[in-house]
Amino acid sequence: MASVTRAAFGELPSGGGTVEKFQLQSDLLRVDIISWGCTITALEVKDRQGRASDVVLGFAELEGYLQKQPYFGAVIGRVANRIAKGTFKVDGKEYHLAINKEPNSLHGGVRGFDKVLWTPRVLSNGVQFSRISPDGEEGYPGELKVWVTYTLDGGELVVNYRAQASQATPVNLTNHSYFNLAGQGSPNIYDHEVTIEADTYLPVDETLIPIGEVAPVQGTAFDLRKPVELGKHLQDFHLNGFDHNFCLKGSKEKHFCARVHHAASGRVLEVYTTQPGVQFYTGNFLDGTLKGKNGAIYPKHSGFCLETQNWPDAVNQPHFPPVLLRPGEEYDHTTWFKFSVA
């Protein structure tokens, strides 16, 4: 069983409203989520000695989340990841988005779903957040009703995303938590063993837009089908890090996506999803300038993200999985984060 407690987290400037924090607790996990951006601010997991550590990067106060920061723990929308040159067409009509990561549009625009106050509803084992994204918000067509539900079941945090559109629009929702299974504030993730269940990945251009090819991982640095120790793997292949979409099973059913094992603590994170892809990101843009929880600093490679989602720039690449949501349809995807010790 999980318990849910509710408290104020902070006040938005100039009367913007109260941000609340919801604490979900089971015998194995404790998760804090705030109504600003549906953001996971803390996630405590025990190690094999039974000692709990917070394994997500973030801030203790609301001010941290209101500054310029790399989407720590937040829900991303209306479209996660990059849209080439911030333009796309729907039914022959061209739409233009803000270019907030030159020369592309990233993570929903200047004020995406991560930078708005959501309406919460407490459930018996979690919390559901909802909002209506108005027609034209950040340049996207149509009104979008969105529900994001977090529930806790033992060692498993389940995130469900639902949406309904008043006119055809691309939709791609994810959560941008940065994990470090040694505990947030640990200097790097090099001692993490990573497995990703993907036979193919998407090569990208210098602006991180997929070039259109769906490439086999076989014989490349992107073959993570058997566990690799991250630090050694990056060294062996002379990689700056990962920031790539891995192509998962094409089914809408729950499928295994990734497993990360931290041998020293024994902590294991397994990710399952209904989504066709996962962006594996190793915190390459972190630079140690942000002050996190308990005085932590977050240098490059001090956290990793497993952003389950549709493929980047799918709205401009017809052979990628469909990303348009039309009136009368429902967007409905779930991702499971399962924690254990080994």
Coordinates of C-alpha atoms in Angstrom, one line a residue:
M1 CA 0.0 0.0 0.0
A2 CA 1.1 3.6 -0.6
S3 CA 0.2 6.7 1.4
V4 CA -0.1 10.2 0.0
T5 CA 0.5 13.4 1.9
R6 CA 0.0 16.9 0.6
A7 CA 1.8 20.2 1.6
A8 CA 2.6 23.6 0.2
F9 CA 5.9 23.8 -1.6
G10 CA 6.1 27.5 -2.5
E11 CA 4.5 30.6 -4.0
L12 CA 4.9 31.6 -7.6
P13 CA 6.0 35.2 -8.1
S14 CA 3.4 38.0 -8.7
G15 CA 0.5 36.1 -7.5
G16 CA 1.0 33.1 -9.8
G17 CA -0.5 30.7 -7.3
T18 CA 0.6 28.1 -4.8
V19 CA 2.8 25.1 -5.8
E20 CA 2.0 22.0 -3.8
K21 CA 4.1 19.0 -3.0
F22 CA 2.7 15.4 -2.9
Q23 CA 4.7 12.8 -1.1
L24 CA 4.0 9.2 -2.2
Q25 CA 5.3 6.6 0.1
S26 CA 5.4 2.8 0.0
D27 CA 7.5 0.3 2.0
L28 CA 10.2 0.5 -0.7
L29 CA 10.0 4.1 -2.2
R30 CA 9.4 7.6 -1.3
V31 CA 8.6 10.1 -4.1
D32 CA 8.0 13.8 -3.9
I33 CA 6.2 15.4 -6.9
I34 CA 5.2 19.1 -7.2
S35 CA 2.3 20.7 -9.2
W36 CA 4.8 23.0 -11.1
G37 CA 5.5 21.0 -14.2
C38 CA 4.4 17.7 -12.5
T39 CA 8.0 17.6 -11.4
I40 CA 9.6 14.8 -9.4
T41 CA 11.8 16.6 -6.9
A42 CA 13.0 13.6 -4.8
L43 CA 12.9 9.8 -5.0
E44 CA 14.3 7.9 -2.1
V45 CA 15.4 4.2 -2.6
K46 CA 17.1 1.9 -0.2
D47 CA 20.4 0.2 -1.0
R48 CA 21.3 -3.4 -0.2
Q49 CA 22.1 -2.3 3.4
G50 CA 18.7 -0.8 3.8
R51 CA 20.0 2.8 3.6
A52 CA 17.8 5.2 1.7
S53 CA 19.2 7.8 -0.7
D54 CA 17.6 10.3 -2.9
V55 CA 18.5 9.2 -6.5
V56 CA 17.1 12.1 -8.6
L57 CA 18.8 15.5 -9.3
G58 CA 16.9 18.6 -8.3
F59 CA 16.3 21.4 -5.9
A60 CA 15.0 21.7 -2.3
E61 CA 13.1 25.0 -3.0
L62 CA 10.8 26.2 -5.7
E63 CA 13.2 29.0 -6.6
G64 CA 15.5 26.3 -8.0
Y65 CA 12.9 25.1 -10.5
L66 CA 12.0 28.7 -11.6
Q67 CA 15.5 29.5 -12.7
K68 CA 17.0 28.4 -16.0
Q69 CA 17.7 24.7 -15.4
P70 CA 17.7 21.6 -17.6
Y71 CA 14.2 20.3 -17.0
F72 CA 15.1 18.4 -13.8
G73 CA 12.3 15.9 -13.0
A74 CA 9.7 17.6 -15.1
V75 CA 7.0 16.5 -17.5
I76 CA 7.8 17.6 -21.1
G77 CA 5.2 18.7 -23.7
R78 CA 3.3 19.4 -25.9
V79 CA 6.2 17.7 -27.8
A80 CA 9.2 16.3 -26.1
N81 CA 12.6 16.4 -27.8
R82 CA 13.5 18.4 -30.9
I83 CA 11.5 19.6 -33.9
A84 CA 13.8 20.5 -36.8
K85 CA 13.9 24.3 -37.4
G86 CA 10.8 24.6 -35.2
T87 CA 8.4 24.0 -38.2
F88 CA 6.0 21.3 -39.2
K89 CA 2.9 20.8 -41.3
V90 CA -0.4 19.3 -40.3
D91 CA -2.9 18.7 -43.1
G92 CA -1.1 21.1 -45.4
K93 CA -0.9 24.0 -42.9
E94 CA 2.5 25.1 -41.7
Y95 CA 3.1 25.8 -38.0
H96 CA 6.1 27.7 -36.6
L97 CA 7.4 27.2 -33.0
A98 CA 9.9 29.2 -31.0
I99 CA 13.5 28.3 -31.7
N100 CA 14.6 27.8 -28.1
K101 CA 17.6 25.6 -28.8
E102 CA 19.3 26.9 -32.0
P103 CA 18.3 26.1 -34.7
N104 CA 15.4 23.9 -33.4
S105 CA 12.5 23.8 -31.1
L106 CA 13.1 21.8 -27.9
H107 CA 10.8 20.2 -25.3
G108 CA 7.6 22.1 -26.1
G109 CA 9.1 25.6 -26.5
V110 CA 9.8 28.6 -24.3
R111 CA 7.1 27.8 -21.8
G112 CA 6.4 24.1 -22.2
F113 CA 4.4 21.8 -19.9
D114 CA 7.4 21.9 -17.5
K115 CA 6.9 25.6 -16.8
V116 CA 3.2 25.7 -15.9
L117 CA 1.1 25.1 -12.8
W118 CA -1.0 21.9 -13.0
T119 CA -4.3 21.1 -11.2
P120 CA -3.8 18.2 -8.8
R121 CA -6.2 15.5 -7.6
V122 CA -5.1 13.1 -4.8
L123 CA -5.7 9.4 -5.4
S124 CA -5.5 6.5 -2.9
N125 CA -2.0 5.5 -4.1
G126 CA -0.8 8.6 -6.0
V127 CA -1.7 11.9 -7.6
Q128 CA -3.2 13.0 -10.9
F129 CA -2.4 16.3 -12.5
S130 CA -4.4 17.9 -15.3
R131 CA -4.4 21.0 -17.4
I132 CA -5.8 22.4 -20.6
S133 CA -3.2 23.6 -23.1
P134 CA -5.0 26.3 -25.1
D135 CA -5.2 26.5 -28.9
G136 CA -2.0 28.1 -30.2
E137 CA 0.0 27.6 -27.0
E138 CA 3.7 27.8 -28.0
G139 CA 2.5 27.7 -31.6
Y140 CA 0.8 24.3 -31.5
P141 CA -2.6 23.8 -33.1
G142 CA -5.8 23.0 -31.2
E143 CA -6.7 22.8 -27.5
L144 CA -5.2 19.8 -25.7
K145 CA -6.6 18.3 -22.5
V146 CA -3.9 16.5 -20.6
W147 CA -3.8 14.2 -17.6
V148 CA -0.5 13.0 -15.9
T149 CA -1.0 10.3 -13.2
Y150 CA 1.7 9.1 -10.8
T151 CA 1.0 6.0 -8.7
L152 CA 3.2 4.0 -6.4
D153 CA 3.0 0.3 -6.1
G154 CA 5.7 -1.2 -3.9
G155 CA 9.0 -0.5 -5.6
E156 CA 7.4 0.7 -8.8
L157 CA 6.6 4.3 -9.8
V158 CA 4.0 4.3 -12.6
V159 CA 3.5 7.3 -14.8
N160 CA 0.5 7.5 -17.1
Y161 CA -0.1 10.2 -19.7
R162 CA -3.4 10.9 -21.4
A163 CA -4.4 13.6 -23.8
Q164 CA -7.4 14.6 -26.1
A165 CA -7.1 17.2 -28.8
S166 CA -9.7 19.6 -30.4
Q167 CA -7.8 19.5 -33.7
A168 CA -4.9 17.5 -35.1
T169 CA -1.7 18.2 -33.3
P170 CA 1.6 16.4 -32.6
V171 CA 1.8 15.1 -29.0
N172 CA 4.8 13.5 -27.3
L173 CA 4.9 13.5 -23.5
T174 CA 7.7 12.3 -21.2
N175 CA 9.4 12.8 -17.9
H176 CA 12.8 14.3 -17.7
S177 CA 14.1 13.0 -14.4
Y178 CA 17.9 12.8 -14.0
F179 CA 18.9 9.7 -12.0
N180 CA 22.1 8.8 -10.1
L181 CA 21.7 5.5 -8.4
A182 CA 24.7 6.2 -6.1
G183 CA 22.6 9.1 -4.7
Q184 CA 22.1 12.6 -6.1
G185 CA 25.2 14.7 -5.6
S186 CA 27.5 11.8 -6.4
P187 CA 30.1 13.2 -8.9
N188 CA 29.3 10.9 -11.9
I189 CA 27.5 7.9 -13.3
Y190 CA 30.6 6.1 -14.7
D191 CA 30.1 3.1 -12.4
H192 CA 26.6 2.5 -13.6
E193 CA 25.9 -0.6 -15.7
V194 CA 23.4 0.2 -18.5
T195 CA 21.3 -2.1 -20.7
I196 CA 18.9 -0.9 -23.3
E197 CA 16.7 -3.3 -25.2
A198 CA 17.1 -1.8 -28.7
D199 CA 18.3 -3.3 -31.9
T200 CA 18.3 0.1 -33.7
Y201 CA 18.9 3.7 -32.9
L202 CA 18.6 7.1 -34.7
P203 CA 21.9 8.7 -35.8
V204 CA 21.7 12.5 -35.5
D205 CA 23.2 15.6 -37.2
E206 CA 25.3 18.2 -35.4
T207 CA 22.1 19.8 -34.1
L208 CA 20.9 16.5 -32.7
I209 CA 18.1 16.1 -35.2
P210 CA 17.7 12.5 -36.5
I211 CA 19.1 12.2 -40.1
G212 CA 16.2 9.8 -41.0
E213 CA 18.1 6.6 -40.9
V214 CA 17.1 3.8 -38.5
A215 CA 20.5 2.2 -37.9
P216 CA 21.4 -1.2 -36.4
V217 CA 23.2 -1.0 -33.1
Q218 CA 25.2 -4.1 -33.9
G219 CA 28.9 -3.4 -33.9
T220 CA 28.6 0.2 -32.7
A221 CA 28.9 2.2 -29.4
F222 CA 25.1 2.1 -29.4
D223 CA 24.8 -1.7 -28.8
L224 CA 23.7 -1.7 -25.2
R225 CA 21.7 -4.9 -25.4
K226 CA 24.2 -6.5 -22.9
P227 CA 25.2 -4.5 -19.8
V228 CA 28.1 -2.0 -20.3
E229 CA 29.8 -0.1 -17.6
L230 CA 29.2 3.5 -18.6
G231 CA 32.5 5.2 -17.9
K232 CA 34.6 2.5 -19.6
H233 CA 32.2 2.3 -22.5
L234 CA 32.4 6.1 -23.1
Q235 CA 36.2 5.9 -23.0
D236 CA 36.5 2.8 -25.2
F237 CA 34.3 4.5 -27.9
H238 CA 35.7 8.0 -27.4
L239 CA 32.1 9.3 -26.8
N240 CA 31.2 12.6 -25.2
G241 CA 28.1 10.9 -23.8
F242 CA 24.8 9.7 -25.1
D243 CA 21.9 11.9 -26.2
H244 CA 20.2 9.6 -28.6
N245 CA 16.9 7.9 -29.3
F246 CA 16.9 4.1 -29.1
C247 CA 14.1 2.4 -31.0
L248 CA 12.1 -0.1 -28.9
K249 CA 9.6 -2.8 -29.8
G250 CA 6.8 -1.3 -31.9
S251 CA 4.0 -2.7 -29.8
K252 CA 1.6 -0.5 -27.7
E253 CA 1.8 -3.1 -24.9
K254 CA 4.1 -2.8 -21.9
H255 CA 7.6 -3.8 -23.0
F256 CA 11.0 -3.9 -21.3
C257 CA 13.1 -0.8 -22.2
A258 CA 16.2 -0.5 -20.0
R259 CA 18.0 -1.6 -16.9
V260 CA 20.6 0.3 -14.9
H261 CA 22.5 -1.4 -12.1
H262 CA 24.8 0.4 -9.6
A263 CA 26.9 -2.4 -8.2
A264 CA 28.3 -0.5 -5.2
S265 CA 24.9 0.2 -3.7
G266 CA 23.1 -2.7 -5.3
R267 CA 20.4 -0.4 -6.6
V268 CA 18.7 -1.4 -9.8
L269 CA 16.3 0.6 -12.0
E270 CA 14.3 -1.1 -14.7
V271 CA 12.2 0.8 -17.1
Y272 CA 9.1 -0.6 -19.0
T273 CA 7.0 1.4 -21.3
T274 CA 4.3 1.4 -24.0
Q275 CA 6.3 4.0 -26.0
P276 CA 8.3 3.3 -29.2
G277 CA 11.5 5.0 -28.1
V278 CA 13.7 6.1 -25.3
Q279 CA 16.1 9.1 -25.3
F280 CA 19.1 8.0 -23.3
Y281 CA 20.9 11.1 -22.1
T282 CA 24.0 11.2 -19.9
G283 CA 23.8 14.8 -18.7
N284 CA 26.4 16.0 -21.2
F285 CA 25.2 19.7 -20.9
L286 CA 25.4 19.7 -17.0
D287 CA 28.4 22.0 -16.1
G288 CA 28.5 22.2 -12.3
T289 CA 27.0 25.7 -12.1
L290 CA 23.7 24.8 -10.5
K291 CA 23.4 24.3 -6.8
G292 CA 21.2 21.3 -6.0
K293 CA 19.8 19.6 -2.9
N294 CA 22.0 19.5 0.2
G295 CA 24.6 21.8 -1.5
A296 CA 25.1 19.3 -4.3
I297 CA 26.7 20.5 -7.6
Y298 CA 25.8 18.7 -10.8
P299 CA 28.8 18.4 -13.2
K300 CA 28.8 16.8 -16.6
H301 CA 27.7 13.1 -16.5
S302 CA 26.4 13.4 -12.9
G303 CA 23.0 12.0 -13.9
F304 CA 21.3 10.1 -16.6
C305 CA 17.8 10.3 -18.2
L306 CA 15.7 7.5 -19.8
E307 CA 13.0 9.6 -21.5
T308 CA 10.5 7.2 -22.9
Q309 CA 8.8 8.9 -25.8
N310 CA 8.1 8.9 -29.6
W311 CA 11.1 9.4 -31.8
P312 CA 12.5 13.0 -32.1
D313 CA 11.2 15.1 -35.0
A314 CA 8.6 12.4 -35.9
V315 CA 6.3 15.2 -37.1
N316 CA 8.7 15.8 -40.0
Q317 CA 9.7 12.2 -40.7
P318 CA 6.8 10.2 -42.1
H319 CA 8.5 6.8 -41.7
F320 CA 8.8 7.4 -37.9
P321 CA 6.0 6.2 -35.6
P322 CA 2.9 8.5 -36.0
V323 CA 2.9 11.5 -33.6
L324 CA -0.3 13.3 -34.6
L325 CA -3.3 13.1 -32.3
R326 CA -6.7 13.8 -33.9
P327 CA -10.0 14.8 -32.4
G328 CA -11.9 11.7 -31.1
E329 CA -8.7 9.8 -30.4
E330 CA -6.9 9.5 -27.1
Y331 CA -3.2 9.7 -26.4
D332 CA -2.5 7.1 -23.7
H333 CA 1.0 6.0 -22.7
T334 CA 2.4 4.5 -19.5
T335 CA 6.0 4.1 -18.2
W336 CA 7.0 2.0 -15.2
F337 CA 10.1 2.8 -13.2
K338 CA 10.8 -0.3 -11.1
F339 CA 13.4 -0.1 -8.3
S340 CA 15.0 -3.0 -6.6
V341 CA 18.4 -4.2 -5.1
A342 CA 20.7 -6.9 -6.5

